[in-house]
mmCIF file of C-alpha atoms and ligand atoms in Angstrom:
data_model
loop_
_atom_site.group_PDB
_atom_site.id
_atom_site.type_symbol
_atom_site.label_atom_id
_atom_site.label_comp_id
_atom_site.label_asym_id
_atom_site.label_seq_id
_atom_site.Cartn_x
_atom_site.Cartn_y
_atom_site.Cartn_z
ATOM 1 C CA MET A 255 -12.720 -39.784 48.874
ATOM 2 C CA THR A 256 -9.101 -39.256 49.969
ATOM 3 C CA PRO A 257 -8.347 -35.922 51.685
ATOM 4 C CA PHE A 258 -5.939 -35.123 48.803
ATOM 5 C CA LYS A 259 -8.710 -35.459 46.165
ATOM 6 C CA SER A 260 -11.093 -33.247 48.081
ATOM 7 C CA THR A 261 -8.384 -30.582 48.571
ATOM 8 C CA ARG A 262 -7.702 -30.657 44.841
ATOM 9 C CA ARG A 263 -11.416 -30.167 44.102
ATOM 10 C CA CYS A 264 -11.486 -27.068 46.263
ATOM 11 C CA LEU A 265 -8.215 -25.727 44.867
ATOM 12 C CA ILE A 266 -9.126 -25.817 41.166
ATOM 13 C CA PRO A 267 -11.858 -23.125 41.245
ATOM 14 C CA ILE A 268 -9.655 -21.002 43.486
ATOM 15 C CA LEU A 269 -6.723 -21.255 41.048
ATOM 16 C CA VAL A 270 -8.928 -20.446 38.052
ATOM 17 C CA GLY A 271 -10.350 -17.472 39.941
ATOM 18 C CA LEU A 272 -6.854 -16.300 40.761
ATOM 19 C CA ALA A 273 -5.703 -16.712 37.167
ATOM 20 C CA LEU A 274 -8.687 -14.694 35.967
ATOM 21 C CA CYS A 275 -8.068 -11.911 38.479
ATOM 22 C CA THR A 276 -4.362 -11.655 37.718
ATOM 23 C CA GLY A 277 -4.860 -11.844 33.968
ATOM 24 C CA LEU A 278 -2.964 -15.137 33.799
ATOM 25 C CA LEU A 279 -5.730 -17.052 32.034
ATOM 26 C CA PRO A 280 -5.310 -15.337 28.653
ATOM 27 C CA ALA A 281 -1.605 -16.157 28.857
ATOM 28 C CA LEU A 282 -2.368 -19.772 29.744
ATOM 29 C CA ALA A 283 -4.896 -20.065 26.955
ATOM 30 C CA GLN A 284 -2.666 -18.309 24.421
ATOM 31 C CA THR A 285 -3.785 -20.115 21.326
ATOM 32 C CA LYS A 286 -4.525 -17.006 19.265
ATOM 33 C CA ILE A 287 -2.424 -16.498 16.163
ATOM 34 C CA ALA A 288 -0.753 -13.089 16.254
ATOM 35 C CA LEU A 289 -1.083 -11.093 13.052
ATOM 36 C CA ARG A 290 1.151 -8.032 13.318
ATOM 37 C CA ILE A 291 0.479 -5.428 10.633
ATOM 38 C CA SER A 292 2.850 -2.592 9.766
ATOM 39 C CA THR A 293 2.160 0.249 7.334
ATOM 40 C CA PRO A 294 3.390 3.823 6.802
ATOM 41 C CA ALA A 295 -0.221 4.913 6.186
ATOM 42 C CA VAL A 296 -1.582 7.790 8.287
ATOM 43 C CA PRO A 297 -4.692 6.979 10.371
ATOM 44 C CA ASP A 298 -7.062 9.059 8.250
ATOM 45 C CA ASP A 299 -6.121 7.372 4.966
ATOM 46 C CA TRP A 300 -8.390 4.658 3.574
ATOM 47 C CA HIS A 301 -5.618 2.100 3.399
ATOM 48 C CA ALA A 302 -5.042 2.602 7.142
ATOM 49 C CA LYS A 303 -8.745 2.380 8.006
ATOM 50 C CA MET A 304 -9.109 -0.748 5.891
ATOM 51 C CA TRP A 305 -7.090 -2.699 8.472
ATOM 52 C CA THR A 306 -9.874 -2.191 11.019
ATOM 53 C CA VAL A 307 -12.273 -3.651 8.455
ATOM 54 C CA PHE A 308 -9.856 -6.575 8.109
ATOM 55 C CA LYS A 309 -9.709 -7.096 11.860
ATOM 56 C CA ASP A 310 -13.479 -6.845 12.377
ATOM 57 C CA SER A 311 -14.212 -9.144 9.480
ATOM 58 C CA LEU A 312 -11.681 -11.738 10.672
ATOM 59 C CA ASP A 313 -12.845 -11.615 14.298
ATOM 60 C CA LYS A 314 -16.393 -12.213 13.077
ATOM 61 C CA ALA A 315 -15.517 -15.108 10.754
ATOM 62 C CA ALA A 316 -13.052 -16.795 13.117
ATOM 63 C CA PRO A 317 -13.820 -15.635 16.675
ATOM 64 C CA ASN A 318 -11.003 -15.857 19.253
ATOM 65 C CA GLN A 319 -8.562 -17.339 16.761
ATOM 66 C CA PHE A 320 -6.491 -14.324 15.750
ATOM 67 C CA ASP A 321 -4.858 -11.442 17.566
ATOM 68 C CA VAL A 322 -4.745 -8.675 14.938
ATOM 69 C CA GLN A 323 -2.330 -5.870 15.869
ATOM 70 C CA ILE A 324 -2.406 -2.768 13.658
ATOM 71 C CA HIS A 325 0.652 -0.458 13.599
ATOM 72 C CA LEU A 326 0.219 2.703 11.490
ATOM 73 C CA ASN A 327 2.598 5.603 10.658
ATOM 74 C CA ALA A 328 5.528 3.176 10.099
ATOM 75 C CA SER A 329 5.656 2.832 13.890
ATOM 76 C CA LEU A 330 6.685 -0.840 13.772
ATOM 77 C CA PHE A 331 8.825 -1.029 10.609
ATOM 78 C CA LYS A 332 9.997 1.750 8.359
ATOM 79 C CA GLN A 333 8.529 2.123 4.893
ATOM 80 C CA GLY A 334 9.853 -0.524 2.515
ATOM 81 C CA ALA A 335 11.381 -2.634 5.329
ATOM 82 C CA GLU A 336 8.238 -4.758 5.709
ATOM 83 C CA PRO A 337 9.063 -7.619 3.274
ATOM 84 C CA ALA A 338 12.429 -8.215 4.991
ATOM 85 C CA ALA A 339 10.725 -8.145 8.408
ATOM 86 C CA MET A 340 8.247 -10.745 7.156
ATOM 87 C CA ALA A 341 11.058 -12.945 5.882
ATOM 88 C CA ARG A 342 12.729 -12.748 9.321
ATOM 89 C CA GLY A 343 9.479 -13.776 11.023
ATOM 90 C CA ASN A 344 9.017 -10.403 12.759
ATOM 91 C CA LEU A 345 5.893 -9.366 10.864
ATOM 92 C CA GLU A 346 2.900 -11.276 9.514
ATOM 93 C CA LEU A 347 0.972 -8.834 7.324
ATOM 94 C CA THR A 348 1.463 -5.645 5.335
ATOM 95 C CA THR A 349 0.717 -3.944 2.063
ATOM 96 C CA VAL A 350 3.543 -4.233 -0.454
ATOM 97 C CA SER A 351 3.880 -1.959 -3.451
ATOM 98 C CA ALA A 352 4.902 -2.967 -6.963
ATOM 99 C CA PHE A 353 8.134 -1.080 -6.204
ATOM 100 C CA ASP A 354 8.870 -3.251 -3.128
ATOM 101 C CA ILE A 355 8.206 -6.365 -5.188
ATOM 102 C CA ALA A 356 10.285 -5.261 -8.193
ATOM 103 C CA LYS A 357 13.418 -5.258 -6.029
ATOM 104 C CA LEU A 358 13.191 -9.054 -5.769
ATOM 105 C CA VAL A 359 10.976 -9.956 -8.723
ATOM 106 C CA PRO A 360 12.411 -7.722 -11.490
ATOM 107 C CA GLU A 361 9.695 -8.496 -14.069
ATOM 108 C CA PHE A 362 7.168 -6.925 -11.677
ATOM 109 C CA SER A 363 8.701 -3.500 -12.471
ATOM 110 C CA ILE A 364 6.243 -3.310 -15.360
ATOM 111 C CA PHE A 365 3.750 -2.099 -12.728
ATOM 112 C CA THR A 366 6.116 0.631 -11.511
ATOM 113 C CA ALA A 367 6.046 2.208 -14.964
ATOM 114 C CA GLY A 368 3.757 5.163 -15.498
ATOM 115 C CA TYR A 369 0.758 5.122 -17.812
ATOM 116 C CA ILE A 370 0.444 1.328 -18.056
ATOM 117 C CA VAL A 371 -2.526 0.474 -15.835
ATOM 118 C CA ARG A 372 -5.427 2.538 -17.172
ATOM 119 C CA ASP A 373 -7.777 2.892 -14.200
ATOM 120 C CA PRO A 374 -8.875 1.090 -10.992
ATOM 121 C CA GLN A 375 -11.172 -1.278 -12.926
ATOM 122 C CA HIS A 376 -8.340 -2.249 -15.277
ATOM 123 C CA GLN A 377 -6.102 -2.763 -12.236
ATOM 124 C CA GLN A 378 -8.551 -5.198 -10.617
ATOM 125 C CA LYS A 379 -9.001 -7.128 -13.869
ATOM 126 C CA VAL A 380 -5.256 -7.459 -14.392
ATOM 127 C CA PHE A 381 -4.466 -8.608 -10.867
ATOM 128 C CA SER A 382 -7.451 -10.871 -10.324
ATOM 129 C CA GLY A 383 -6.935 -12.738 -13.624
ATOM 130 C CA PRO A 384 -4.202 -14.973 -15.101
ATOM 131 C CA ILE A 385 -1.575 -12.185 -15.077
ATOM 132 C CA GLY A 386 -2.034 -11.766 -11.326
ATOM 133 C CA ASP A 387 -1.955 -15.542 -10.753
ATOM 134 C CA GLU A 388 1.290 -15.872 -12.680
ATOM 135 C CA LEU A 389 3.076 -12.932 -11.105
ATOM 136 C CA PHE A 390 1.884 -13.590 -7.544
ATOM 137 C CA LYS A 391 3.255 -17.114 -7.865
ATOM 138 C CA ALA A 392 6.674 -15.644 -8.676
ATOM 139 C CA VAL A 393 6.240 -13.307 -5.678
ATOM 140 C CA ALA A 394 5.448 -16.259 -3.382
ATOM 141 C CA ASP A 395 8.437 -18.239 -4.700
ATOM 142 C CA LYS A 396 10.975 -15.444 -4.425
ATOM 143 C CA MET A 397 9.712 -13.434 -1.441
ATOM 144 C CA GLU A 398 7.943 -16.034 0.676
ATOM 145 C CA ILE A 399 4.865 -13.855 0.958
ATOM 146 C CA THR A 400 1.367 -14.676 -0.232
ATOM 147 C CA VAL A 401 -0.677 -11.934 -1.896
ATOM 148 C CA LEU A 402 -4.292 -11.945 -0.702
ATOM 149 C CA SER A 403 -5.859 -8.997 -2.511
ATOM 150 C CA THR A 404 -5.153 -5.829 -4.461
ATOM 151 C CA ALA A 405 -5.864 -2.386 -3.040
ATOM 152 C CA TYR A 406 -6.129 0.695 -5.233
ATOM 153 C CA LEU A 407 -3.836 3.293 -3.653
ATOM 154 C CA GLY A 408 -5.103 5.910 -6.058
ATOM 155 C CA THR A 409 -3.790 7.711 -9.117
ATOM 156 C CA ARG A 410 -0.588 9.602 -8.443
ATOM 157 C CA GLN A 411 -0.428 13.338 -9.178
ATOM 158 C CA VAL A 412 2.310 15.945 -8.847
ATOM 159 C CA ASN A 413 1.931 18.269 -5.846
ATOM 160 C CA LEU A 414 4.129 21.396 -5.712
ATOM 161 C CA ARG A 415 5.208 23.681 -2.911
ATOM 162 C CA GLU A 416 5.122 26.758 -5.191
ATOM 163 C CA ALA A 417 2.746 27.123 -8.124
ATOM 164 C CA ARG A 418 4.237 27.291 -11.614
ATOM 165 C CA ASN A 419 3.133 26.826 -15.164
ATOM 166 C CA VAL A 420 3.486 23.099 -15.875
ATOM 167 C CA ARG A 421 2.462 21.936 -19.344
ATOM 168 C CA THR A 422 5.103 19.314 -20.172
ATOM 169 C CA PRO A 423 7.908 17.421 -18.373
ATOM 170 C CA ALA A 424 10.321 20.196 -19.420
ATOM 171 C CA ASP A 425 8.471 22.504 -17.032
ATOM 172 C CA LEU A 426 9.480 20.304 -14.076
ATOM 173 C CA LYS A 427 13.190 20.630 -14.880
ATOM 174 C CA GLY A 428 15.182 21.299 -11.713
ATOM 175 C CA ILE A 429 12.214 20.632 -9.414
ATOM 176 C CA LYS A 430 13.291 18.513 -6.437
ATOM 177 C CA LEU A 431 10.475 16.011 -6.510
ATOM 178 C CA ARG A 432 10.361 13.756 -3.478
ATOM 179 C CA MET A 433 9.953 10.058 -4.238
ATOM 180 C CA PRO A 434 10.085 7.094 -1.844
ATOM 181 C CA GLY A 435 13.621 5.787 -1.435
ATOM 182 C CA SER A 436 14.317 3.140 -4.039
ATOM 183 C CA LYS A 437 15.818 3.322 -7.504
ATOM 184 C CA GLU A 438 12.538 2.172 -9.095
ATOM 185 C CA TRP A 439 10.680 5.112 -7.537
ATOM 186 C CA LEU A 440 13.453 7.587 -8.383
ATOM 187 C CA PHE A 441 13.386 6.483 -12.008
ATOM 188 C CA LEU A 442 9.657 7.219 -12.205
ATOM 189 C CA GLY A 443 10.284 10.730 -10.821
ATOM 190 C CA GLU A 444 13.022 11.344 -13.387
ATOM 191 C CA THR A 445 10.777 10.258 -16.264
ATOM 192 C CA LEU A 446 8.389 13.057 -15.236
ATOM 193 C CA GLY A 447 11.179 15.546 -15.993
ATOM 194 C CA ALA A 448 11.996 16.355 -12.362
ATOM 195 C CA THR A 449 15.045 15.811 -10.161
ATOM 196 C CA ALA A 450 13.913 12.884 -8.026
ATOM 197 C CA THR A 451 14.897 13.096 -4.347
ATOM 198 C CA PRO A 452 14.437 10.143 -1.957
ATOM 199 C CA LEU A 453 12.611 10.706 1.330
ATOM 200 C CA ALA A 454 10.513 8.493 3.597
ATOM 201 C CA PHE A 455 6.783 9.180 3.574
ATOM 202 C CA GLY A 456 6.790 10.280 7.226
ATOM 203 C CA GLU A 457 9.230 13.108 6.445
ATOM 204 C CA VAL A 458 7.439 14.564 3.435
ATOM 205 C CA TYR A 459 5.254 17.069 5.320
ATOM 206 C CA MET A 460 8.299 18.640 6.987
ATOM 207 C CA GLY A 461 10.297 18.528 3.758
ATOM 208 C CA LEU A 462 7.565 20.507 2.009
ATOM 209 C CA LYS A 463 7.172 22.903 4.898
ATOM 210 C CA THR A 464 10.861 23.715 5.190
ATOM 211 C CA GLY A 465 11.589 23.648 1.458
ATOM 212 C CA THR A 466 14.141 20.809 1.401
ATOM 213 C CA ILE A 467 11.957 19.446 -1.418
ATOM 214 C CA ASP A 468 9.921 21.366 -4.027
ATOM 215 C CA GLY A 469 7.176 18.803 -4.414
ATOM 216 C CA GLN A 470 5.982 15.265 -4.038
ATOM 217 C CA ASP A 471 3.724 12.851 -5.886
ATOM 218 C CA ASN A 472 0.838 10.925 -4.334
ATOM 219 C CA PRO A 473 -2.820 10.162 -4.964
ATOM 220 C CA LEU A 474 -5.184 12.970 -3.936
ATOM 221 C CA PRO A 475 -6.815 11.129 -0.986
ATOM 222 C CA THR A 476 -3.332 10.794 0.526
ATOM 223 C CA VAL A 477 -2.603 14.490 -0.090
ATOM 224 C CA ARG A 478 -5.698 15.152 2.044
ATOM 225 C CA ALA A 479 -5.111 12.501 4.723
ATOM 226 C CA ALA A 480 -1.438 13.415 5.251
ATOM 227 C CA LYS A 481 -2.332 17.140 5.056
ATOM 228 C CA PHE A 482 0.216 17.909 2.321
ATOM 229 C CA TYR A 483 -2.237 20.521 1.026
ATOM 230 C CA GLU A 484 -1.347 22.659 4.075
ATOM 231 C CA VAL A 485 2.241 23.024 2.856
ATOM 232 C CA THR A 486 1.820 23.096 -0.934
ATOM 233 C CA LYS A 487 0.238 25.478 -3.454
ATOM 234 C CA GLN A 488 -0.438 23.425 -6.549
ATOM 235 C CA LEU A 489 -1.682 20.100 -7.831
ATOM 236 C CA VAL A 490 -0.706 19.141 -11.366
ATOM 237 C CA LEU A 491 -3.042 16.400 -12.584
ATOM 238 C CA THR A 492 -0.526 14.266 -14.453
ATOM 239 C CA ASN A 493 -2.367 10.999 -13.621
ATOM 240 C CA HIS A 494 0.996 9.306 -14.073
ATOM 241 C CA LEU A 495 0.519 6.109 -12.069
ATOM 242 C CA VAL A 496 -2.599 4.105 -11.205
ATOM 243 C CA ASP A 497 -0.948 2.780 -8.079
ATOM 244 C CA SER A 498 -1.545 -0.491 -6.258
ATOM 245 C CA LEU A 499 -0.799 -1.968 -2.876
ATOM 246 C CA PHE A 500 -1.044 -5.702 -2.307
ATOM 247 C CA ILE A 501 -2.201 -7.109 1.003
ATOM 248 C CA ALA A 502 0.342 -9.834 1.681
ATOM 249 C CA ILE A 503 0.899 -12.351 4.479
ATOM 250 C CA ALA A 504 4.143 -14.130 5.366
ATOM 251 C CA SER A 505 3.918 -17.536 3.680
ATOM 252 C CA LYS A 506 5.174 -19.241 6.849
ATOM 253 C CA THR A 507 2.127 -17.906 8.717
ATOM 254 C CA TRP A 508 -0.178 -18.648 5.798
ATOM 255 C CA ASN A 509 0.992 -22.245 5.481
ATOM 256 C CA GLY A 510 0.373 -22.811 9.190
ATOM 257 C CA LEU A 511 -3.342 -21.954 8.907
ATOM 258 C CA THR A 512 -6.172 -24.445 8.532
ATOM 259 C CA ALA A 513 -8.238 -24.315 5.327
ATOM 260 C CA ALA A 514 -11.063 -22.554 7.191
ATOM 261 C CA GLN A 515 -8.656 -19.996 8.675
ATOM 262 C CA LYS A 516 -7.140 -19.331 5.245
ATOM 263 C CA GLN A 517 -10.606 -18.708 3.873
ATOM 264 C CA ALA A 518 -11.419 -16.306 6.736
ATOM 265 C CA VAL A 519 -8.140 -14.386 6.320
ATOM 266 C CA LYS A 520 -8.538 -14.135 2.536
ATOM 267 C CA SER A 521 -12.148 -12.931 2.816
ATOM 268 C CA ALA A 522 -11.127 -10.368 5.449
ATOM 269 C CA ALA A 523 -8.386 -9.066 3.122
ATOM 270 C CA GLN A 524 -10.900 -8.833 0.282
ATOM 271 C CA ALA A 525 -13.408 -6.988 2.487
ATOM 272 C CA ALA A 526 -10.652 -4.566 3.508
ATOM 273 C CA THR A 527 -9.565 -3.792 -0.045
ATOM 274 C CA GLN A 528 -13.182 -3.475 -1.189
ATOM 275 C CA TYR A 529 -13.753 -0.874 1.546
ATOM 276 C CA ASN A 530 -10.552 0.963 0.597
ATOM 277 C CA ASN A 531 -11.203 0.851 -3.140
ATOM 278 C CA ASP A 532 -14.836 2.001 -2.950
ATOM 279 C CA ASN A 533 -14.052 4.905 -0.651
ATOM 280 C CA ARG A 534 -10.943 5.985 -2.483
ATOM 281 C CA ILE A 535 -12.594 5.953 -5.913
ATOM 282 C CA LYS A 536 -15.538 7.924 -4.518
ATOM 283 C CA GLU A 537 -13.235 10.441 -2.854
ATOM 284 C CA GLU A 538 -11.030 10.906 -5.917
ATOM 285 C CA ALA A 539 -14.100 11.799 -7.971
ATOM 286 C CA GLN A 540 -14.982 14.761 -5.778
ATOM 287 C CA ILE A 541 -11.845 15.858 -3.961
ATOM 288 C CA VAL A 542 -10.526 18.499 -6.383
ATOM 289 C CA ASP A 543 -13.086 21.036 -5.123
ATOM 290 C CA TYR A 544 -11.873 20.488 -1.591
ATOM 291 C CA PHE A 545 -8.315 21.434 -2.561
ATOM 292 C CA LYS A 546 -9.553 24.487 -4.435
ATOM 293 C CA GLN A 547 -11.385 25.563 -1.285
ATOM 294 C CA GLN A 548 -8.103 25.148 0.580
ATOM 295 C CA GLY A 549 -6.587 27.685 -1.827
ATOM 296 C CA LEU A 550 -4.588 25.298 -4.023
ATOM 297 C CA GLN A 551 -4.207 25.852 -7.739
ATOM 298 C CA VAL A 552 -5.301 22.720 -9.613
ATOM 299 C CA SER A 553 -3.954 22.514 -13.151
ATOM 300 C CA THR A 554 -4.244 20.045 -16.008
ATOM 301 C CA PRO A 555 -1.026 19.702 -18.010
ATOM 302 C CA ASP A 556 -0.490 18.210 -21.448
ATOM 303 C CA VAL A 557 -0.963 14.619 -20.238
ATOM 304 C CA ASP A 558 -0.026 13.213 -23.658
ATOM 305 C CA ALA A 559 3.374 14.899 -23.392
ATOM 306 C CA PHE A 560 3.890 13.351 -19.936
ATOM 307 C CA ARG A 561 2.724 9.951 -21.186
ATOM 308 C CA LYS A 562 5.149 10.054 -24.095
ATOM 309 C CA SER A 563 8.097 11.098 -21.954
ATOM 310 C CA VAL A 564 7.400 8.407 -19.355
ATOM 311 C CA GLN A 565 6.665 5.591 -21.819
ATOM 312 C CA ASP A 566 9.700 6.398 -23.990
ATOM 313 C CA ALA A 567 11.990 6.447 -20.955
ATOM 314 C CA TYR A 568 10.734 3.071 -19.709
ATOM 315 C CA ALA A 569 10.880 1.486 -23.158
ATOM 316 C CA LYS A 570 14.571 2.446 -23.420
ATOM 317 C CA SER A 571 15.413 1.466 -19.844
ATOM 318 C CA ASP A 572 16.881 -1.720 -18.373
ATOM 319 C CA TYR A 573 13.543 -2.267 -16.608
ATOM 320 C CA ALA A 574 11.753 -3.057 -19.867
ATOM 321 C CA LYS A 575 14.479 -5.587 -20.766
ATOM 322 C CA VAL A 576 13.342 -7.939 -17.988
ATOM 323 C CA TRP A 577 9.585 -7.608 -18.549
ATOM 324 C CA THR A 578 8.116 -10.979 -19.498
ATOM 325 C CA LYS A 579 7.769 -11.258 -23.269
ATOM 326 C CA GLY A 580 4.281 -10.242 -24.376
ATOM 327 C CA MET A 581 3.292 -8.988 -20.910
ATOM 328 C CA LEU A 582 2.756 -5.376 -21.952
ATOM 329 C CA GLU A 583 0.403 -6.478 -24.729
ATOM 330 C CA ARG A 584 -1.442 -8.813 -22.375
ATOM 331 C CA ILE A 585 -1.920 -5.988 -19.864
ATOM 332 C CA ASN A 586 -3.062 -3.618 -22.626
ATOM 333 C CA ASN A 587 -5.479 -6.239 -23.939
ATOM 334 C CA THR A 588 -7.040 -6.922 -20.540
ATOM 335 C CA ARG A 589 -10.526 -5.411 -20.660
HETATM 336 C C1 KDO B 1558 4.680 7.239 -0.727
HETATM 337 O O1 KDO B 1558 5.583 7.116 0.089
HETATM 338 O O2 KDO B 1558 4.606 8.174 -1.503
HETATM 339 C C2 KDO B 1558 3.640 6.112 -0.777
HETATM 340 O O3 KDO B 1558 2.499 6.585 -1.503
HETATM 341 C C3 KDO B 1558 4.246 4.892 -1.471
HETATM 342 C C4 KDO B 1558 3.304 3.698 -1.335
HETATM 343 O O4 KDO B 1558 3.877 2.535 -1.884
HETATM 344 C C5 KDO B 1558 2.945 3.464 0.133
HETATM 345 O O5 KDO B 1558 4.097 3.050 0.854
HETATM 346 C C6 KDO B 1558 2.366 4.746 0.729
HETATM 347 O O6 KDO B 1558 3.278 5.819 0.553
HETATM 348 C C7 KDO B 1558 2.130 4.641 2.233
HETATM 349 O O7 KDO B 1558 1.264 3.584 2.511
HETATM 350 C C8 KDO B 1558 1.607 5.930 2.838
HETATM 351 O O8 KDO B 1558 0.388 6.344 2.246
#
């Protein structure tokens, strides 16, 4: 053996040891695929916790292959900026709303309209059947994101800073109702009879506390998780939108995965939404008592009057003009 060979033999374990001690080895062996996740969800909300289910499920199915990084509270990208960040290659995963999608796929605005999806079961049937297949293909083509599963965000209700008698949309006249900041969201707020005011989710608590807004709309589990009940006095159970969030991955990332990795990522997304949906449905069924205990007034308005106002406004709007012919009937007929 030449002296050089024997020196090399001794050096290798020393170098590996050094790399381990200095933390260099993970960098050298950096084959993990980074999956950065950004969401405005607060940590205690089910659709924030579901990302841990996603991570655990993926790590189990495909050990050491992915580096899942979860960023809550819009700490990585602000609400609504996620699809653009994905297109730029700065983000791999998020939940997109029908409202985010409608900006680029106008026919998707049918799911931003109130009183169309009937309940969480109807929602799953619509999105996991041919309607979902068709629309998610348009989403992939136009937005370069791939939808993996559908999460039930909950059924949106009106939540007011000061209690008042609300029977019909006319009773919300003049109320500054906070909506997320896009014209699709603002339109929904206006159809409820209120004056819709745009504000990012992270600023709603303060807006309610200081009175820059008179109310907001969100599903009840979010009212609890984001503690809006601390700064409001009334819940009006309008049930105006059975809301969805779609777990989506940047298509560039998706297309770079092996078939087995795709399967693992898809199953992890399904496990995450299953966890979210089960817990949220269970919580919605029992949460009203909690708010009553917190001193909130919980009132049931004339939901038919709200439904009529919202449906009439959408039917007359430019949104309905771009809905795919026959889509409303197909959604209604999905059972
Ligand atoms: C909100 O801002 O009211 C909203 O409910 C809109 C949803 O599309 C989604 O962005 C959600 O906030 C966040 O995930 C925070 O719960």
